[in-house]
Amino acid sequence: MAAPKVAVVGAGVIGLSTALCITEMCPSCSVTVLSDQFSPNTTSDVAAGMLIPHTYPGTPIHVQKQWFKETFAYLFAISNSPEASEAGIHLVSGWQVFKNTPEEELPFWSDVVLGFRPMSEAELQKFPQHRFGQAFTTLKCDCPPYLLWLEKRLKATGVQMYTRKVADLWELHSEYNVIVNCAGIGAHQLVGDEKLFPVRGQVLKVHAPWVKNFIRDGDGLTYIYPGIHRVTLGGTREKESWSLSPDPGTTKDIFDRCCSLEPSLRGAQDIKVKVGLRPSRRCVRLQREVLSQGGVKFPVVHNYGHGAGGFSVQMGTAKEAARLVGECIAALPGSSSRAKL
Ligand code: FAD
């Protein structure tokens, strides 16, 4: 059998990281990325890209922890290489602060990030409205540079990329052997997933190079995440809102909330407003499915629904999706590729 042809639908962080893992884990495959939008026009471009996990209520914690660990280890190695600045990946230290002591003082990811510890009384003096806090160092992906770096790596390994909107996965049947669905919120329409819903997020990207530490209010709604070039100020979480238009009242509210945590932000300049729709679900849909029509079978691997945490678990879920692609290839009729996976 000729090299199995795999199409990845979607070019956000999940599609690109999944395509990369497929090239690494299934080197005999020919991989193509098909997407109606590429960077800088995806939800992934809007994200802050911080590695602080979001919790998926429908996924066991040990699985979420494994995804986070794999992602952290992968990106930590890049942050420690000459590629770091081009890839937009860097370590960042800071504080997560709470008005009241949280029930769970040690989140499940506390031993994956670096140097996790309770804040000292002296540190807490910076946040007079907060009574408890956690200090740690984590990683951040600066989003458009990171996505461009992934695209460059994929092209260097021979992956083809085409702009194409896929209306129905069956339209790819004559061209590809296996499809990987990484369409983010687009999966709502593409595969009619009613369990997938948008959680709208508005953020500001500002110039404030003196802000070096991240600050996150424990409820996750207000945050200040410094990147290599710009600081991301957030945010909002609006369930079921499909609007991509920035709201000026929300912009002012975000700015005021962030200034109350870090007053020096009053001097921030060049404020740009971005909106993205988090592809939210009780659990990430990470599974094989065999589509069937008139006796014809077509294998699909789904990898979407990462909600507020796609950057934090990207490599863990991508590796699992690539493993499932390997299973699909091994099951293809007349497959001689089993040994080469
Ligand atoms: P997307 O980036 O939306 O990519 C989907 C791709 O599929 C796009 O290329 C799209 O064009 C393509 N597509 C869709 N439908 C079709 C179709 N029918 N045919 C062809 N192509 C199609 N996560 C973190 O871990 N840390 C953070 O700090 C963080 N901050 C965030 C801040 C905000 C304001 C928002 C909105 C999100 C944030 N997230 C964060 C979450 C993160 O952005 C998402 O989990 C992640 O971007 C999802 O990636 P994705 O590739 O699944 O989706």
Short mmCIF file of C-alpha atoms and ligand atoms in Angstrom, two decimals:
data_model
loop_
_atom_site.label_atom_id
_atom_site.label_comp_id
_atom_site.label_asym_id
_atom_site.label_seq_id
_atom_site.Cartn_x
_atom_site.Cartn_y
_atom_site.Cartn_z
CA MET A 1 0.00 0.00 0.00
CA ALA A 2 1.22 3.56 -0.78
CA ALA A 3 1.99 5.94 2.10
CA PRO A 4 -1.27 6.40 4.04
CA LYS A 5 -2.69 9.88 3.55
CA VAL A 6 -3.77 11.72 6.66
CA ALA A 7 -5.64 15.05 6.60
CA VAL A 8 -5.73 17.21 9.72
CA VAL A 9 -8.65 19.67 9.63
CA GLY A 10 -7.77 22.84 11.55
CA ALA A 11 -4.67 25.00 11.95
CA GLY A 12 -5.01 26.28 15.50
CA VAL A 13 -2.67 25.07 18.22
CA ILE A 14 -4.42 21.69 18.36
CA GLY A 15 -4.33 20.98 14.62
CA LEU A 16 -0.70 22.03 14.24
CA SER A 17 0.58 20.20 17.34
CA THR A 18 -1.37 17.09 16.30
CA ALA A 19 0.05 17.21 12.77
CA LEU A 20 3.54 17.46 14.26
CA CYS A 21 3.03 14.45 16.52
CA ILE A 22 1.65 12.42 13.59
CA THR A 23 4.78 13.13 11.53
CA GLU A 24 6.90 12.01 14.50
CA MET A 25 4.90 8.92 15.49
CA CYS A 26 3.76 7.75 12.01
CA PRO A 27 6.73 8.70 9.77
CA SER A 28 5.43 6.63 6.85
CA CYS A 29 2.31 8.84 6.49
CA SER A 30 1.80 11.75 4.16
CA VAL A 31 0.23 14.52 6.27
CA THR A 32 -1.81 17.49 4.98
CA VAL A 33 -3.32 20.32 7.04
CA LEU A 34 -6.59 21.73 5.66
CA SER A 35 -8.05 24.81 7.30
CA ASP A 36 -10.30 27.70 6.45
CA GLN A 37 -8.14 29.98 8.62
CA PHE A 38 -4.46 29.99 9.57
CA SER A 39 -2.54 32.21 12.02
CA PRO A 40 -3.17 35.08 12.81
CA ASN A 41 -6.91 34.41 12.33
CA THR A 42 -7.61 31.51 14.71
CA THR A 43 -8.88 31.40 18.30
CA SER A 44 -5.43 30.19 19.24
CA ASP A 45 -4.00 33.55 18.11
CA VAL A 46 -6.18 35.37 20.65
CA ALA A 47 -5.15 33.21 23.62
CA ALA A 48 -2.66 34.28 26.24
CA GLY A 49 -0.96 30.89 25.83
CA MET A 50 -0.20 30.44 29.56
CA LEU A 51 0.45 26.94 30.82
CA ILE A 52 -2.01 26.92 33.71
CA PRO A 53 -4.47 24.05 33.26
CA HIS A 54 -8.18 24.47 33.07
CA THR A 55 -10.12 21.58 34.63
CA TYR A 56 -12.33 19.41 32.37
CA PRO A 57 -15.05 17.97 34.65
CA GLY A 58 -15.65 14.99 32.34
CA THR A 59 -12.01 13.80 32.19
CA PRO A 60 -10.22 11.95 35.03
CA ILE A 61 -7.71 14.20 36.79
CA HIS A 62 -4.82 11.76 36.30
CA VAL A 63 -5.38 11.96 32.52
CA GLN A 64 -5.46 15.77 32.59
CA LYS A 65 -2.30 15.79 34.67
CA GLN A 66 -0.55 13.50 32.21
CA TRP A 67 -1.53 15.77 29.28
CA PHE A 68 -0.22 18.79 31.17
CA LYS A 69 3.02 17.05 32.18
CA GLU A 70 3.76 16.00 28.60
CA THR A 71 3.01 19.50 27.31
CA PHE A 72 5.12 21.16 29.99
CA ALA A 73 8.08 18.85 29.36
CA TYR A 74 7.91 19.37 25.58
CA LEU A 75 7.72 23.17 25.79
CA PHE A 76 10.24 23.39 28.64
CA ALA A 77 12.82 21.71 26.37
CA ILE A 78 12.08 24.29 23.64
CA SER A 79 12.32 27.16 26.14
CA ASN A 80 15.76 25.85 27.01
CA SER A 81 17.00 25.69 23.40
CA PRO A 82 18.25 28.23 20.84
CA GLU A 83 14.77 28.03 19.22
CA ALA A 84 13.05 29.61 22.24
CA SER A 85 12.73 33.20 21.04
CA GLU A 86 11.59 32.30 17.51
CA ALA A 87 9.10 29.80 18.94
CA GLY A 88 7.85 32.47 21.36
CA ILE A 89 8.19 30.18 24.38
CA HIS A 90 9.48 31.48 27.68
CA LEU A 91 9.36 30.91 31.43
CA VAL A 92 7.38 33.40 33.46
CA SER A 93 7.07 33.71 37.24
CA GLY A 94 4.23 35.25 39.17
CA TRP A 95 1.34 34.94 41.52
CA GLN A 96 -2.16 33.52 41.68
CA VAL A 97 -4.02 35.46 44.36
CA PHE A 98 -7.27 34.77 46.22
CA LYS A 99 -9.62 36.95 48.27
CA ASN A 100 -10.38 33.89 50.44
CA THR A 101 -8.32 30.75 50.97
CA PRO A 102 -9.40 28.24 48.28
CA GLU A 103 -10.74 24.81 49.27
CA GLU A 104 -8.02 23.17 47.25
CA GLU A 105 -4.73 24.72 48.35
CA LEU A 106 -2.67 22.40 46.12
CA PRO A 107 -4.02 22.20 42.55
CA PHE A 108 -3.35 18.92 40.71
CA TRP A 109 -0.72 20.62 38.55
CA SER A 110 1.25 22.15 41.44
CA ASP A 111 4.13 19.65 41.14
CA VAL A 112 4.43 20.08 37.36
CA VAL A 113 5.03 23.85 37.29
CA LEU A 114 8.27 25.03 38.89
CA GLY A 115 8.74 26.14 42.48
CA PHE A 116 5.06 26.13 43.51
CA ARG A 117 4.69 27.53 47.05
CA PRO A 118 2.32 29.62 49.17
CA MET A 119 3.07 33.34 48.95
CA SER A 120 4.77 34.98 51.89
CA GLU A 121 3.08 37.70 53.94
CA ALA A 122 5.56 40.19 52.46
CA GLU A 123 4.57 39.23 48.90
CA LEU A 124 0.88 39.46 49.77
CA GLN A 125 1.38 43.10 50.72
CA LYS A 126 1.41 43.84 47.00
CA PHE A 127 -2.24 42.69 46.87
CA PRO A 128 -4.08 44.41 49.74
CA GLN A 129 -7.48 43.01 48.67
CA HIS A 130 -6.26 39.39 48.72
CA ARG A 131 -5.59 37.12 51.68
CA PHE A 132 -3.94 34.08 50.14
CA GLY A 133 -1.74 33.40 47.17
CA GLN A 134 0.46 30.92 45.35
CA ALA A 135 3.75 31.73 43.67
CA PHE A 136 5.16 29.64 40.84
CA THR A 137 6.99 29.68 37.53
CA THR A 138 5.35 28.33 34.41
CA LEU A 139 5.70 28.55 30.62
CA LYS A 140 3.98 30.85 28.17
CA CYS A 141 3.59 30.54 24.41
CA ASP A 142 3.41 33.87 22.59
CA CYS A 143 0.64 32.84 20.30
CA PRO A 144 1.10 34.04 16.74
CA PRO A 145 4.92 33.41 16.82
CA TYR A 146 4.40 29.94 18.28
CA LEU A 147 1.82 28.98 15.65
CA LEU A 148 4.08 30.28 12.86
CA TRP A 149 6.98 28.29 14.28
CA LEU A 150 4.84 25.12 14.32
CA GLU A 151 3.80 25.78 10.70
CA LYS A 152 7.46 26.25 9.71
CA ARG A 153 8.46 22.97 11.39
CA LEU A 154 5.62 21.14 9.66
CA LYS A 155 6.55 22.51 6.23
CA ALA A 156 10.18 21.48 6.85
CA THR A 157 9.04 17.88 7.37
CA GLY A 158 7.07 17.93 4.11
CA VAL A 159 3.57 18.57 5.48
CA GLN A 160 1.32 20.30 2.92
CA MET A 161 -1.01 23.09 4.05
CA TYR A 162 -4.03 24.28 2.12
CA THR A 163 -6.70 26.87 2.81
CA ARG A 164 -9.97 25.00 2.52
CA LYS A 165 -13.26 25.02 4.38
CA VAL A 166 -14.52 21.47 4.90
CA ALA A 167 -18.32 21.34 4.92
CA ASP A 168 -18.58 17.57 5.46
CA LEU A 169 -15.81 15.10 6.41
CA TRP A 170 -17.04 12.73 3.66
CA GLU A 171 -15.89 15.22 1.00
CA LEU A 172 -12.31 14.16 1.90
CA HIS A 173 -12.96 10.46 1.50
CA SER A 174 -11.65 10.07 -2.05
CA GLU A 175 -8.40 11.91 -1.23
CA TYR A 176 -7.40 10.71 2.25
CA ASN A 177 -7.29 7.50 4.29
CA VAL A 178 -7.67 9.02 7.75
CA ILE A 179 -9.09 12.38 8.91
CA VAL A 180 -8.16 14.14 12.13
CA ASN A 181 -10.78 16.61 13.27
CA CYS A 182 -9.10 19.55 15.08
CA ALA A 183 -11.67 22.16 14.06
CA GLY A 184 -12.08 23.73 17.52
CA ILE A 185 -15.45 25.48 17.80
CA GLY A 186 -15.91 24.75 14.06
CA ALA A 187 -16.67 21.13 15.06
CA HIS A 188 -20.07 22.32 16.27
CA GLN A 189 -21.11 22.69 12.65
CA LEU A 190 -18.70 20.25 11.00
CA VAL A 191 -19.78 17.19 12.98
CA GLY A 192 -22.93 18.61 14.62
CA ASP A 193 -21.60 18.28 18.16
CA GLU A 194 -24.28 19.78 20.41
CA LYS A 195 -22.11 19.20 23.50
CA LEU A 196 -19.62 21.76 22.19
CA PHE A 197 -20.36 25.39 22.99
CA PRO A 198 -18.47 28.70 22.75
CA VAL A 199 -17.21 30.54 25.79
CA ARG A 200 -16.42 33.99 24.47
CA GLY A 201 -13.27 35.64 25.74
CA GLN A 202 -12.25 39.26 25.25
CA VAL A 203 -8.68 40.29 26.03
CA LEU A 204 -6.43 43.33 25.61
CA LYS A 205 -2.89 43.08 24.26
CA VAL A 206 -0.93 46.07 25.54
CA HIS A 207 2.58 47.50 25.48
CA ALA A 208 3.82 47.57 29.10
CA PRO A 209 7.37 46.15 29.02
CA TRP A 210 7.99 46.89 32.70
CA VAL A 211 5.46 44.22 33.73
CA LYS A 212 7.54 41.07 34.16
CA ASN A 213 5.47 38.88 36.53
CA PHE A 214 2.13 37.27 35.82
CA ILE A 215 -0.79 37.98 38.15
CA ARG A 216 -3.94 35.87 38.08
CA ASP A 217 -6.96 36.34 40.29
CA GLY A 218 -7.83 32.89 41.65
CA ASP A 219 -11.25 32.89 39.98
CA GLY A 220 -9.41 33.04 36.65
CA LEU A 221 -11.42 36.00 35.38
CA THR A 222 -8.85 38.76 35.81
CA TYR A 223 -5.29 38.15 34.67
CA ILE A 224 -2.12 39.88 33.55
CA TYR A 225 0.17 37.67 31.48
CA PRO A 226 3.40 39.24 30.20
CA GLY A 227 4.70 37.86 26.90
CA ILE A 228 7.91 38.57 25.00
CA HIS A 229 6.49 41.66 23.26
CA ARG A 230 3.08 42.41 24.75
CA VAL A 231 1.12 41.86 27.94
CA THR A 232 -2.26 40.11 27.73
CA LEU A 233 -4.92 41.55 30.04
CA GLY A 234 -8.06 39.57 30.63
CA GLY A 235 -10.69 38.70 30.55
CA THR A 236 -14.23 37.47 30.15
CA ARG A 237 -15.99 34.09 30.02
CA GLU A 238 -19.34 34.39 28.23
CA LYS A 239 -21.01 31.02 27.75
CA GLU A 240 -22.91 30.47 24.48
CA SER A 241 -21.97 33.88 23.06
CA TRP A 242 -20.91 33.64 19.39
CA SER A 243 -20.08 37.34 19.02
CA LEU A 244 -16.60 38.13 17.74
CA SER A 245 -17.09 41.91 18.05
CA PRO A 246 -15.15 43.64 20.83
CA ASP A 247 -17.34 45.36 23.40
CA PRO A 248 -15.99 48.81 24.47
CA GLY A 249 -17.63 48.62 27.94
CA THR A 250 -15.93 45.25 28.52
CA THR A 251 -12.59 46.69 27.40
CA LYS A 252 -12.83 49.40 30.07
CA ASP A 253 -13.91 46.88 32.70
CA ILE A 254 -10.99 44.53 31.93
CA PHE A 255 -8.53 47.42 32.01
CA ASP A 256 -9.87 48.71 35.36
CA ARG A 257 -9.82 45.22 36.92
CA CYS A 258 -6.22 44.66 35.78
CA CYS A 259 -5.14 48.11 37.02
CA SER A 260 -6.54 47.32 40.44
CA LEU A 261 -4.18 44.31 40.56
CA GLU A 262 -1.23 46.11 38.94
CA PRO A 263 -1.66 49.92 39.16
CA SER A 264 1.33 50.61 36.89
CA LEU A 265 -0.75 49.35 33.96
CA ARG A 266 -2.39 52.80 33.86
CA GLY A 267 0.68 53.72 31.80
CA ALA A 268 0.17 50.91 29.26
CA GLN A 269 0.15 51.95 25.61
CA ASP A 270 -1.03 50.72 22.23
CA ILE A 271 -4.05 48.81 23.55
CA LYS A 272 -5.39 46.25 21.07
CA VAL A 273 -8.62 44.35 21.73
CA LYS A 274 -9.11 40.71 20.66
CA VAL A 275 -12.00 38.29 20.95
CA GLY A 276 -11.96 34.49 20.70
CA LEU A 277 -14.44 31.65 21.17
CA ARG A 278 -13.13 28.91 23.46
CA PRO A 279 -14.26 25.52 22.10
CA SER A 280 -15.78 24.26 25.35
CA ARG A 281 -17.06 20.85 26.34
CA ARG A 282 -17.27 18.81 29.55
CA CYS A 283 -14.32 16.83 28.23
CA VAL A 284 -12.02 17.04 25.25
CA ARG A 285 -13.34 14.81 22.47
CA LEU A 286 -10.31 12.63 21.87
CA GLN A 287 -11.47 9.44 20.22
CA ARG A 288 -11.59 7.27 17.11
CA GLU A 289 -14.76 7.00 15.13
CA VAL A 290 -15.43 4.99 11.99
CA LEU A 291 -17.88 6.84 9.76
CA SER A 292 -20.00 4.57 7.65
CA GLN A 293 -22.08 5.35 4.57
CA GLY A 294 -23.57 2.80 2.17
CA GLY A 295 -21.16 0.13 3.40
CA VAL A 296 -18.13 2.41 2.97
CA LYS A 297 -16.06 3.04 6.09
CA PHE A 298 -13.96 6.14 6.79
CA PRO A 299 -11.80 6.45 9.93
CA VAL A 300 -11.74 9.73 11.84
CA VAL A 301 -9.85 10.79 14.95
CA HIS A 302 -11.44 13.66 16.86
CA ASN A 303 -9.29 16.05 18.90
CA TYR A 304 -11.29 19.13 19.83
CA GLY A 305 -13.11 20.78 22.72
CA HIS A 306 -10.10 22.08 24.68
CA GLY A 307 -12.03 25.05 26.10
CA ALA A 308 -9.91 27.43 28.16
CA GLY A 309 -6.86 25.15 28.24
CA GLY A 310 -5.76 24.21 24.73
CA PHE A 311 -2.22 25.53 25.10
CA SER A 312 -1.78 23.82 28.47
CA VAL A 313 -2.55 20.31 27.22
CA GLN A 314 -1.75 20.58 23.50
CA MET A 315 1.11 18.04 23.34
CA GLY A 316 -0.54 15.50 25.64
CA THR A 317 -3.69 15.42 23.56
CA ALA A 318 -1.73 15.59 20.28
CA LYS A 319 0.31 12.51 21.21
CA GLU A 320 -2.82 10.57 22.08
CA ALA A 321 -4.47 11.65 18.81
CA ALA A 322 -1.37 10.56 16.87
CA ARG A 323 -1.49 7.18 18.62
CA LEU A 324 -5.13 6.81 17.54
CA VAL A 325 -4.16 7.73 13.97
CA GLY A 326 -1.61 4.91 14.14
CA GLU A 327 -4.38 2.50 15.16
CA CYS A 328 -6.56 3.68 12.24
CA ILE A 329 -3.72 3.15 9.78
CA ALA A 330 -3.00 -0.32 11.12
CA ALA A 331 -6.69 -1.16 10.60
CA LEU A 332 -6.83 0.06 6.97
CA PRO A 333 -7.65 -2.74 4.49
CA GLY A 334 -4.46 -4.10 2.96
CA SER A 335 -2.30 -2.04 5.29
CA SER A 336 1.37 -2.97 5.08
CA SER A 337 2.26 -0.01 7.25
CA ARG A 338 1.66 -1.68 10.60
CA ALA A 339 5.33 -2.44 11.06
CA LYS A 340 6.42 1.06 10.09
CA LEU A 341 4.26 3.03 12.53
P1 FAD B 1 -8.74 27.07 17.00
O1 FAD B 1 -7.55 27.86 17.36
O2 FAD B 1 -10.05 27.77 16.92
O3 FAD B 1 -8.46 26.34 15.64
C1 FAD B 1 -9.47 25.68 14.93
C2 FAD B 1 -9.03 25.60 13.48
O4 FAD B 1 -9.99 24.86 12.74
C3 FAD B 1 -8.95 26.98 12.81
O5 FAD B 1 -7.81 27.00 12.00
C4 FAD B 1 -10.21 27.02 11.97
O6 FAD B 1 -10.05 27.85 10.84
C5 FAD B 1 -10.32 25.55 11.55
N1 FAD B 1 -11.66 25.13 11.14
C6 FAD B 1 -12.79 25.16 11.88
N2 FAD B 1 -13.82 24.65 11.16
C7 FAD B 1 -13.32 24.29 9.95
C8 FAD B 1 -13.89 23.71 8.78
N3 FAD B 1 -15.18 23.40 8.70
N4 FAD B 1 -13.07 23.48 7.70
C9 FAD B 1 -11.76 23.79 7.76
N5 FAD B 1 -11.17 24.34 8.86
C10 FAD B 1 -11.94 24.58 9.94
N6 FAD B 1 -5.54 28.26 26.69
C11 FAD B 1 -4.46 28.05 27.48
O7 FAD B 1 -4.04 26.91 27.64
N7 FAD B 1 -3.85 29.09 28.11
C12 FAD B 1 -4.29 30.37 28.00
O8 FAD B 1 -3.68 31.28 28.56
C13 FAD B 1 -5.44 30.61 27.21
N8 FAD B 1 -5.93 31.87 27.09
C14 FAD B 1 -7.06 32.08 26.34
C15 FAD B 1 -7.57 33.37 26.26
C16 FAD B 1 -8.68 33.62 25.46
C17 FAD B 1 -9.26 35.01 25.41
C18 FAD B 1 -9.27 32.58 24.72
C19 FAD B 1 -10.43 32.85 23.81
C20 FAD B 1 -8.75 31.29 24.82
C21 FAD B 1 -7.67 31.01 25.64
N9 FAD B 1 -7.15 29.74 25.79
C22 FAD B 1 -6.04 29.51 26.56
C23 FAD B 1 -7.82 28.59 25.16
C24 FAD B 1 -7.18 28.26 23.82
O9 FAD B 1 -7.13 29.41 23.03
C25 FAD B 1 -8.00 27.17 23.11
O10 FAD B 1 -8.18 26.05 23.95
C26 FAD B 1 -7.26 26.73 21.84
O11 FAD B 1 -6.89 27.85 21.08
C27 FAD B 1 -8.11 25.79 21.03
O12 FAD B 1 -7.35 25.49 19.89
P2 FAD B 1 -7.96 24.78 18.63
O13 FAD B 1 -6.83 24.54 17.70
O14 FAD B 1 -8.83 23.65 19.06
O15 FAD B 1 -8.99 25.87 18.03
#
